Coordinates of C-alpha atoms and ligand atoms in Angstrom, one line a residue:
M330 CA -0.1 0.0 0.1
K331 CA 1.1 3.7 -0.8
E332 CA 2.5 5.3 2.3
V333 CA -0.2 7.3 4.0
R334 CA 0.5 11.2 3.7
V335 CA -1.8 13.7 5.4
R336 CA -1.8 17.2 5.9
F337 CA -3.0 20.0 7.8
A338 CA -3.5 23.2 5.8
P339 CA -4.7 26.1 7.8
S340 CA -4.9 29.7 6.4
P341 CA -3.2 32.2 8.7
T342 CA -6.2 34.3 9.2
G343 CA -6.3 34.4 13.0
P344 CA -5.8 32.1 15.7
L345 CA -6.4 28.6 15.5
H346 CA -9.8 27.3 16.7
I347 CA -10.1 24.2 18.9
G348 CA -12.0 22.7 15.9
G349 CA -8.7 23.4 13.8
V350 CA -6.7 21.9 16.4
R351 CA -8.9 18.8 16.3
T352 CA -8.6 18.4 12.7
A353 CA -4.7 18.8 12.9
L354 CA -4.9 16.0 15.6
Y355 CA -7.1 13.5 13.6
N356 CA -4.7 13.9 10.8
Y357 CA -1.7 13.3 13.0
L358 CA -3.3 10.4 14.7
F359 CA -4.3 8.9 11.3
A360 CA -0.8 9.3 9.8
K361 CA 0.7 7.7 13.0
K362 CA -1.5 4.8 13.1
H363 CA -0.7 3.9 9.5
G364 CA 3.2 4.6 9.7
G365 CA 2.7 7.6 7.4
K366 CA 3.6 11.3 7.4
F367 CA 1.8 14.4 8.6
L368 CA 2.6 17.8 6.9
L369 CA 1.8 21.3 7.9
R370 CA 1.1 23.5 4.9
I371 CA 0.3 27.2 5.4
E372 CA -2.2 28.3 2.9
D373 CA -1.7 32.0 2.6
T374 CA -2.6 32.8 -1.0
D375 CA -5.4 35.1 0.0
Q376 CA -3.1 38.2 1.0
T377 CA -6.1 40.2 2.0
R378 CA -6.9 38.0 4.9
F379 CA -3.3 37.5 6.1
V380 CA -3.1 38.3 10.0
P381 CA 0.3 38.7 11.4
G382 CA 1.1 36.3 14.1
A383 CA -1.4 33.7 13.1
E384 CA 1.3 31.4 11.4
E385 CA 3.4 31.4 14.4
Y386 CA 0.5 30.7 16.6
I387 CA -0.7 27.9 14.8
I388 CA 2.9 26.4 15.1
E389 CA 3.1 27.0 18.6
A390 CA -0.4 25.6 19.3
L391 CA 0.6 22.4 17.6
N392 CA 3.8 22.2 19.6
W393 CA 2.0 22.7 22.8
C394 CA -0.5 20.0 21.9
G395 CA 2.3 17.5 21.0
V396 CA 0.7 17.2 17.6
S397 CA 4.2 17.2 15.7
Y398 CA 4.5 17.1 12.0
D399 CA 7.0 15.4 9.9
E400 CA 7.2 17.9 7.1
G401 CA 6.1 21.7 6.8
V402 CA 6.7 25.2 7.6
G403 CA 9.7 25.7 9.9
I404 CA 11.0 22.2 9.6
G405 CA 11.1 21.7 5.7
G406 CA 10.9 18.4 3.9
P407 CA 11.2 16.9 0.4
H408 CA 8.3 19.2 -0.9
A409 CA 9.4 22.5 0.4
P410 CA 8.5 25.2 0.6
Y411 CA 5.3 24.5 2.6
R412 CA 4.1 28.1 2.7
Q413 CA 1.9 28.5 -0.4
S414 CA 3.0 32.3 -0.9
E415 CA 6.6 31.0 -1.7
R416 CA 5.2 28.5 -4.1
K417 CA 3.4 31.2 -6.1
D418 CA 5.1 30.4 -9.4
L419 CA 4.2 27.0 -9.7
Y420 CA 0.5 27.1 -9.8
R421 CA 0.2 29.2 -13.2
K422 CA 1.0 26.3 -15.2
Y423 CA -1.8 24.2 -14.0
A424 CA -4.4 27.2 -14.7
D425 CA -2.8 27.6 -18.1
Q426 CA -3.2 23.8 -18.8
L427 CA -6.8 23.9 -17.6
V428 CA -7.5 26.7 -20.2
N429 CA -5.9 25.1 -23.1
E430 CA -7.7 22.0 -22.5
G431 CA -11.0 23.7 -22.1
H432 CA -11.6 23.2 -18.6
A433 CA -11.3 26.8 -17.5
Y434 CA -11.5 30.3 -19.4
Y435 CA -10.5 34.0 -18.9
A436 CA -13.1 36.2 -17.4
F437 CA -12.7 39.8 -18.0
D438 CA -15.7 41.1 -15.9
T439 CA -15.2 44.3 -13.8
A440 CA -16.7 44.4 -10.2
E441 CA -19.4 46.4 -11.8
D442 CA -20.4 43.7 -14.3
L443 CA -20.5 41.2 -11.4
E444 CA -22.7 43.4 -9.4
L445 CA -25.1 44.2 -12.5
M446 CA -25.5 40.4 -13.1
R447 CA -26.2 39.8 -9.3
E448 CA -28.9 42.4 -9.4
R449 CA -30.1 41.1 -12.9
L450 CA -30.6 37.4 -11.4
K451 CA -32.0 38.9 -8.2
A452 CA -34.8 40.8 -10.1
R453 CA -35.5 37.3 -11.8
G454 CA -36.1 35.8 -8.4
V455 CA -32.8 33.9 -8.3
A456 CA -31.9 33.6 -4.6
T457 CA -28.3 33.2 -4.7
P458 CA -26.9 34.5 -7.8
Q459 CA -23.7 33.1 -9.0
Y460 CA -21.4 32.8 -12.0
D461 CA -22.2 29.7 -13.4
V462 CA -23.6 27.4 -16.2
F463 CA -26.5 29.5 -16.6
T464 CA -25.0 33.0 -16.6
R465 CA -21.5 32.6 -18.0
G466 CA -23.0 33.0 -21.3
E467 CA -24.1 36.9 -20.6
M468 CA -20.7 37.7 -19.3
V469 CA -17.5 38.9 -20.6
N470 CA -15.3 35.9 -21.0
S471 CA -13.2 34.0 -23.4
L472 CA -16.4 31.8 -23.9
T473 CA -18.5 34.8 -25.0
L474 CA -15.7 36.9 -26.7
S475 CA -14.1 35.9 -30.0
P476 CA -10.7 34.2 -29.9
D477 CA -9.1 37.2 -31.5
E478 CA -11.0 39.6 -28.8
T479 CA -9.7 37.4 -26.1
A480 CA -6.3 37.5 -27.2
E481 CA -6.3 41.2 -27.7
R482 CA -7.7 41.8 -24.2
L483 CA -5.0 39.6 -22.9
K484 CA -2.3 41.3 -24.8
S485 CA -3.5 44.9 -23.8
G486 CA -3.0 43.9 -20.1
D487 CA -6.7 43.8 -19.2
T488 CA -7.5 42.5 -15.8
Y489 CA -8.8 39.0 -15.8
V490 CA -9.3 35.9 -13.5
I491 CA -9.5 32.2 -14.8
R492 CA -12.4 30.4 -13.7
I493 CA -13.3 26.7 -14.0
L494 CA -15.8 25.8 -16.5
I495 CA -18.3 23.7 -14.6
P496 CA -19.7 20.8 -16.9
E497 CA -23.1 21.0 -17.8
N498 CA -25.8 18.5 -16.5
E499 CA -23.5 16.2 -14.6
E500 CA -23.9 14.4 -11.2
V501 CA -20.5 15.1 -9.5
L502 CA -19.8 12.3 -7.1
V503 CA -17.6 12.8 -3.9
N504 CA -16.7 9.4 -2.1
D505 CA -16.3 10.6 1.5
L506 CA -14.8 8.1 4.0
I507 CA -17.2 9.4 6.9
R508 CA -20.3 10.4 4.9
G509 CA -20.3 7.8 2.0
E510 CA -21.3 8.9 -1.4
V511 CA -22.1 12.6 -1.7
K512 CA -23.6 13.7 -5.0
V513 CA -24.1 17.0 -6.2
H514 CA -25.5 18.2 -9.6
S515 CA -23.1 20.5 -11.5
S516 CA -26.0 22.9 -11.9
R517 CA -25.5 23.9 -8.3
L518 CA -21.9 24.6 -8.8
D519 CA -20.4 28.0 -9.6
D520 CA -17.5 28.6 -12.0
K521 CA -15.1 29.4 -9.2
V522 CA -12.1 31.6 -9.8
L523 CA -9.0 29.3 -9.9
F524 CA -6.5 32.3 -10.6
K525 CA -7.0 35.9 -9.3
S526 CA -6.1 39.2 -11.0
D527 CA -3.2 39.8 -8.4
G528 CA -1.4 36.7 -10.0
M529 CA -2.2 34.4 -7.0
P530 CA -4.0 31.2 -7.4
T531 CA -7.3 31.0 -5.1
Y532 CA -7.5 28.3 -2.3
H533 CA -9.1 25.9 -4.5
M534 CA -6.3 25.8 -7.2
A535 CA -3.4 25.9 -4.8
N536 CA -4.9 23.5 -2.4
I537 CA -5.4 20.7 -5.3
V538 CA -2.1 21.5 -6.9
D539 CA -0.2 21.2 -3.5
D540 CA -2.2 18.2 -2.5
H541 CA -1.1 16.4 -5.7
L542 CA 2.5 17.5 -5.6
M543 CA 2.9 16.7 -1.9
E544 CA 1.5 13.3 -2.6
I545 CA -1.3 13.6 -0.2
T546 CA -3.4 10.3 0.1
H547 CA -5.9 11.4 2.4
V548 CA -7.6 14.8 2.9
I549 CA -8.9 14.9 6.4
R550 CA -10.7 18.5 6.9
G551 CA -13.6 20.2 8.5
E552 CA -17.2 19.6 7.3
E553 CA -17.1 23.2 6.1
W554 CA -15.2 22.1 3.2
L555 CA -17.6 19.4 1.8
P556 CA -19.2 21.9 -0.3
S557 CA -16.1 22.6 -2.2
A558 CA -15.3 19.0 -2.7
P559 CA -17.3 18.5 -5.8
L560 CA -15.1 21.5 -7.4
H561 CA -11.8 19.6 -6.1
V562 CA -13.0 16.2 -7.5
L563 CA -13.5 18.1 -11.0
L564 CA -10.1 19.6 -10.8
Y565 CA -8.4 16.5 -10.1
R566 CA -10.0 14.7 -13.1
Y567 CA -9.3 17.7 -15.5
L568 CA -5.5 17.8 -14.4
G569 CA -5.4 14.2 -15.0
W570 CA -4.7 13.4 -11.5
E571 CA -6.0 10.6 -9.1
P572 CA -7.7 12.2 -6.1
P573 CA -7.0 11.8 -2.6
L574 CA -9.5 10.1 -0.3
F575 CA -11.7 12.7 1.5
A576 CA -13.0 12.4 4.8
H577 CA -15.0 15.6 6.1
L578 CA -15.1 15.8 9.9
P579 CA -18.3 16.6 11.8
L580 CA -18.8 20.1 13.1
L581 CA -17.9 21.0 16.8
L582 CA -21.2 22.6 18.3
K583 CA -22.0 25.0 20.8
P584 CA -22.7 23.5 24.3
D585 CA -26.4 23.5 23.9
G586 CA -26.1 22.1 20.5
N587 CA -27.3 25.2 18.6
G588 CA -25.1 25.9 15.9
K589 CA -21.4 25.9 15.3
L590 CA -18.9 26.6 18.1
S591 CA -17.7 30.0 16.9
K592 CA -14.7 32.0 17.7
R593 CA -16.9 34.4 19.8
D594 CA -18.6 31.9 22.0
G595 CA -15.9 31.0 24.3
D596 CA -15.4 34.1 26.1
R597 CA -19.2 35.0 25.9
L598 CA -19.9 31.5 27.5
G599 CA -16.9 31.3 29.8
F600 CA -14.5 28.8 28.4
P601 CA -11.6 29.3 25.7
V602 CA -12.3 28.2 22.2
F603 CA -8.6 28.6 21.4
P604 CA -5.7 26.6 22.5
L605 CA -3.6 29.3 23.4
R606 CA -4.3 33.1 24.3
W607 CA -4.6 35.3 21.5
T608 CA -4.3 39.0 21.3
D609 CA -5.7 40.5 18.2
P610 CA -2.9 42.7 16.4
V611 CA -5.4 45.2 15.2
S612 CA -7.9 45.7 18.1
G613 CA -5.9 44.4 20.8
E614 CA -8.8 42.3 22.1
V615 CA -7.7 39.3 24.1
S616 CA -9.2 35.9 23.7
S617 CA -8.4 33.3 26.3
G618 CA -6.7 30.0 25.7
Y619 CA -6.4 26.6 27.2
R620 CA -2.8 26.9 28.0
E621 CA -3.2 30.0 29.9
S622 CA -6.3 29.0 31.6
G623 CA -4.3 26.1 33.4
Y624 CA -5.2 23.0 31.2
L625 CA -2.5 20.2 30.5
P626 CA -1.8 19.5 26.7
D627 CA -2.7 15.7 27.4
A628 CA -5.8 16.6 29.0
F629 CA -6.6 18.9 26.1
V630 CA -5.8 16.7 23.6
N631 CA -7.7 13.8 25.0
M632 CA -10.8 15.8 25.4
L633 CA -10.6 16.9 21.9
A634 CA -10.1 13.6 20.7
L635 CA -13.3 12.4 21.8
L636 CA -15.4 15.1 20.1
G637 CA -16.2 13.3 16.9
W638 CA -14.4 10.1 17.2
N639 CA -15.4 7.3 19.7
P640 CA -13.4 4.3 20.6
G641 CA -16.5 2.1 20.7
T642 CA -16.1 1.4 24.3
E643 CA -16.5 3.0 27.6
Q644 CA -12.7 4.2 27.9
E645 CA -12.4 7.8 28.1
I646 CA -8.8 8.4 29.3
F647 CA -6.2 7.8 26.4
S648 CA -2.6 8.9 26.2
M649 CA -1.5 9.9 22.7
E650 CA 0.1 6.6 22.0
E651 CA -3.4 4.9 23.1
L652 CA -5.3 7.4 20.9
T653 CA -2.8 6.6 18.0
A654 CA -3.5 2.7 18.5
A655 CA -7.2 3.2 18.9
F656 CA -8.1 5.9 16.4
S657 CA -9.8 5.1 13.0
L658 CA -11.8 7.3 10.6
E659 CA -14.7 4.5 10.6
R660 CA -15.3 5.6 14.2
V661 CA -15.8 9.3 13.6
G662 CA -19.2 10.5 13.5
K663 CA -21.3 12.1 10.9
S664 CA -23.4 14.5 13.2
G665 CA -21.9 17.6 15.1
S666 CA -20.3 17.1 18.5
K667 CA -21.4 19.2 21.4
F668 CA -18.6 21.0 23.3
D669 CA -18.7 20.4 27.0
P670 CA -16.7 22.9 29.1
E671 CA -17.4 20.9 32.1
K672 CA -16.1 17.8 30.6
A673 CA -12.8 19.5 29.6
K674 CA -12.6 20.5 33.2
W675 CA -13.3 16.7 34.2
F676 CA -10.4 15.7 32.0
N677 CA -7.8 18.2 33.3
H678 CA -8.7 17.2 37.1
H679 CA -8.2 13.6 36.0
Y680 CA -4.8 14.3 34.2
L681 CA -3.6 16.5 37.2
S682 CA -4.6 14.3 40.1
N683 CA -3.1 11.3 38.3
S684 CA 0.2 13.3 37.4
N685 CA 3.5 12.3 38.9
T686 CA 4.0 14.3 41.9
N687 CA 7.4 15.6 40.6
D688 CA 5.5 17.1 37.5
V689 CA 3.0 18.7 39.4
A690 CA 5.7 20.1 41.8
Q691 CA 7.3 21.6 38.6
L692 CA 4.1 23.4 37.8
L693 CA 3.6 24.8 41.3
A694 CA 7.5 25.8 41.4
T695 CA 6.7 27.9 38.3
I696 CA 3.9 29.6 39.9
L697 CA 5.8 30.2 43.2
A698 CA 8.8 31.6 40.9
G699 CA 6.4 33.8 39.2
K700 CA 5.3 35.3 42.6
G701 CA 8.9 35.4 43.7
I702 CA 8.2 33.2 46.4
K703 CA 11.1 30.9 47.5
A704 CA 10.2 27.6 49.1
P705 CA 12.3 24.3 50.1
E706 CA 12.0 21.6 47.0
T707 CA 10.7 19.1 49.6
L708 CA 7.9 21.4 50.8
I709 CA 6.7 21.7 47.1
L710 CA 6.9 18.2 46.5
Q711 CA 4.8 17.3 49.8
V712 CA 2.3 20.2 49.1
S713 CA 2.0 18.9 45.4
D714 CA 1.3 15.3 46.5
I715 CA -1.5 16.7 48.7
V716 CA -3.0 19.3 46.4
K717 CA -3.1 17.7 43.0
E718 CA -6.2 15.8 43.7
R719 CA -8.0 19.0 44.8
A720 CA -6.7 21.0 41.7
V721 CA -9.2 21.2 38.5
L722 CA -6.8 23.8 36.6
I723 CA -3.1 24.5 37.2
P724 CA -3.6 27.7 39.2
D725 CA -5.8 25.7 41.6
L726 CA -2.4 24.3 42.7
W727 CA -1.6 27.8 44.4
E728 CA -5.5 28.3 45.2
Q729 CA -5.4 25.3 47.1
S730 CA -1.9 25.6 48.8
W731 CA -0.9 29.3 49.1
F732 CA -0.9 29.0 52.8
F733 CA 1.8 26.5 53.0
F734 CA 4.0 29.3 51.6
Q735 CA 2.6 32.5 52.9
A736 CA 1.1 33.0 56.4
P737 CA -2.6 34.3 56.3
E738 CA -2.9 38.0 56.4
I739 CA -6.7 37.8 57.2
F740 CA -8.8 35.6 58.9
E741 CA -12.3 34.9 57.5
E742 CA -14.9 36.6 59.3
K743 CA -17.5 34.1 59.4
T744 CA -15.1 31.3 60.4
V745 CA -13.9 33.7 63.5
Q746 CA -17.5 34.3 64.4
K747 CA -18.2 30.5 64.3
F748 CA -15.0 29.3 66.1
W749 CA -13.1 31.8 68.1
K750 CA -14.2 31.6 71.7
P751 CA -13.1 33.2 74.7
D752 CA -11.2 30.1 75.7
S753 CA -9.6 29.6 72.3
P754 CA -6.4 31.4 73.3
A755 CA -6.0 29.2 76.4
L756 CA -6.5 26.0 74.4
L757 CA -4.0 27.2 71.7
V758 CA -1.4 27.7 74.1
K759 CA -1.9 24.2 75.2
I760 CA -1.5 22.9 72.0
I761 CA 1.6 25.0 71.3
D762 CA 3.1 23.1 74.2
L763 CA 1.8 20.0 72.8
L764 CA 3.3 20.6 69.4
K765 CA 6.7 21.5 71.0
T766 CA 6.9 18.1 72.8
I767 CA 6.5 16.2 69.3
D768 CA 9.9 15.2 67.9
N769 CA 9.0 13.4 64.7
F770 CA 6.6 15.8 63.3
S771 CA 5.3 13.5 60.5
V772 CA 1.5 13.8 59.7
E773 CA 0.8 10.4 61.5
N774 CA 2.6 11.8 64.8
V775 CA 1.1 15.0 64.7
D776 CA -2.4 13.5 64.2
L777 CA -1.9 11.0 66.8
A778 CA -0.7 13.8 69.3
V779 CA -3.4 16.1 68.5
K780 CA -6.3 13.6 68.8
T781 CA -4.8 12.1 72.0
F782 CA -4.7 15.5 73.5
I783 CA -8.4 16.3 72.5
H784 CA -9.5 12.9 73.9
D785 CA -7.6 13.2 77.3
N786 CA -9.0 16.7 77.6
E787 CA -12.6 15.6 76.9
L788 CA -12.6 18.3 74.0
G789 CA -14.8 18.4 70.9
M790 CA -12.9 17.1 67.8
G791 CA -14.7 19.6 65.6
V792 CA -14.0 22.7 67.8
V793 CA -10.2 22.1 68.0
M794 CA -9.7 21.0 64.6
N795 CA -11.5 24.0 63.2
T796 CA -9.9 26.5 65.5
L797 CA -6.4 25.2 64.5
R798 CA -7.4 25.4 60.7
L799 CA -8.5 29.1 61.2
V800 CA -5.4 30.2 62.8
L801 CA -3.1 28.3 60.5
V802 CA -4.6 29.1 57.3
G803 CA -7.2 31.9 58.0
G804 CA -10.2 30.0 57.1
S805 CA -12.1 27.0 56.7
F806 CA -10.3 25.4 53.9
G807 CA -7.4 23.3 53.0
P808 CA -6.5 19.7 53.5
G809 CA -6.4 18.0 56.9
V810 CA -5.2 19.8 59.8
A811 CA -2.3 17.3 60.7
A812 CA -0.9 17.5 57.3
I813 CA -1.1 21.1 57.4
I814 CA 0.8 21.3 60.7
S815 CA 3.3 18.5 59.7
L816 CA 4.1 20.4 56.4
L817 CA 4.5 23.8 58.0
G818 CA 6.9 22.4 60.5
K819 CA 6.9 22.9 64.1
D820 CA 8.3 26.3 64.1
E821 CA 6.3 27.8 61.6
A822 CA 2.9 26.2 63.1
V823 CA 4.0 27.7 66.6
I824 CA 4.7 31.0 65.1
R825 CA 1.4 31.0 63.4
I826 CA -0.6 30.0 66.1
D827 CA 0.9 32.4 68.5
K828 CA 0.5 35.3 66.2
A829 CA -3.2 34.4 65.6
I830 CA -3.7 34.3 69.4
K831 CA -2.4 37.9 69.5
R832 CA -4.4 39.3 66.6
L833 CA -7.6 37.5 67.4
S834 CA -7.6 38.3 71.1
L835 CA -7.5 42.0 70.4
Ligands
LIG1520 N1 -6.9 26.4 4.0 C1 -8.0 25.7 4.4 C2 -8.5 26.0 5.7 O1 -8.0 27.1 6.1 C3 -7.8 24.2 4.2 C4 -9.0 23.3 3.9 C5 -8.4 22.1 3.5 O2 -7.9 21.1 4.5 O3 -8.4 21.8 2.4 O4 -8.9 25.5 6.5

């Protein structure tokens, strides 16, 4: 069998939406599964839509997710260059070939001509006026002009585009690996522009030429490209090339299932729709990203993989290797998948709590360094071991543990009201004395000592523990009290209790 070669071919028109990341991921998984190659090609022939920073963003996003490519922009490969603007000179001859063989033609219509055509058709009751089988005969092109007139116009430098000549009365068949046979009648297709007046090919032309030259075997892309597929099938046929196999992936839908998940939805609904934070270079508007919100790339990838594909079992947790082994296009659904932000958090919580403590400690150490807090490595490790189960997103590692690194500045009012009693200072003085007697300050020893003290003095467990928690962390949160005391260490625990007695007794 031919080597599998697939590509992700984004246009650098802005940040990559998570739907785009999913397309890249499925291409990557498919290539790995079949021992093939995955390419990154940047489709930047539409200069008017070029957005600075978008290409860098795409590459950084793929790197962050671990969706690595074998050939492409930034790393090169046998079909370099992989940026279409750098391949500009290569497309023209194929457009000329199509013209010479009667599958494409020159069109000289001005913007005004086109507008008049649309108005004419609308007046005739045509809902979506287009340049097609029915209208091309009324327009200024090499089909309606004599060969001499056409030659004259070309010679004198008239502005023109090259359009495909869609065949009359034909059922164009697209064989889609996910959707089966999709048939579209040619009367519904328009004579798309293949080559623009600025000397650049359009997406359609460049995409087909590059997929052919780069020996792409499977085109795996979003459903929004399905309407273009019949045109692409025709182009392959007219150029005499074997088409790749097509697989159009289902849409990602809004959480309520009402329509496509759009770029605007994320921050409106309170979750990111982009892998990384994006700052719009023109408006300065900032859109949140999964990375900056504190998601682990593995959790993000796992979540995305299951939006459109299912393993056919109950298994939900998949490493990239497991995904590679399990993935198949046969198990990609036809209908859209609802994006579920809560499930995304569920995945992240799962990955964080099951992470190696050393890795979590790295994350926590980075947060601490960002805050200029110095802490012993062993403390960071011990804290990580405790808090990783309590954190949903990476910033929660700090939210759930800051009191191990900083003494509380304030004491929660409601907790003070509840647990700070006239006899609290006396009780805490006794506890300070008790802590001083403990030699081995392990969690177990502290726990045993405090519980024995409570028992021997016939005190209420809740009262003592909650009062201790209040003075140590400033509120009613955090892990077990013995763990807090043990990790803070004898000196710090005693200092905090002592200070709190003074502050709260005022
Ligand atoms: N450049 C197109 C995009 O931005 C690629 C579509 C395709 O994969 O053919 O999505």
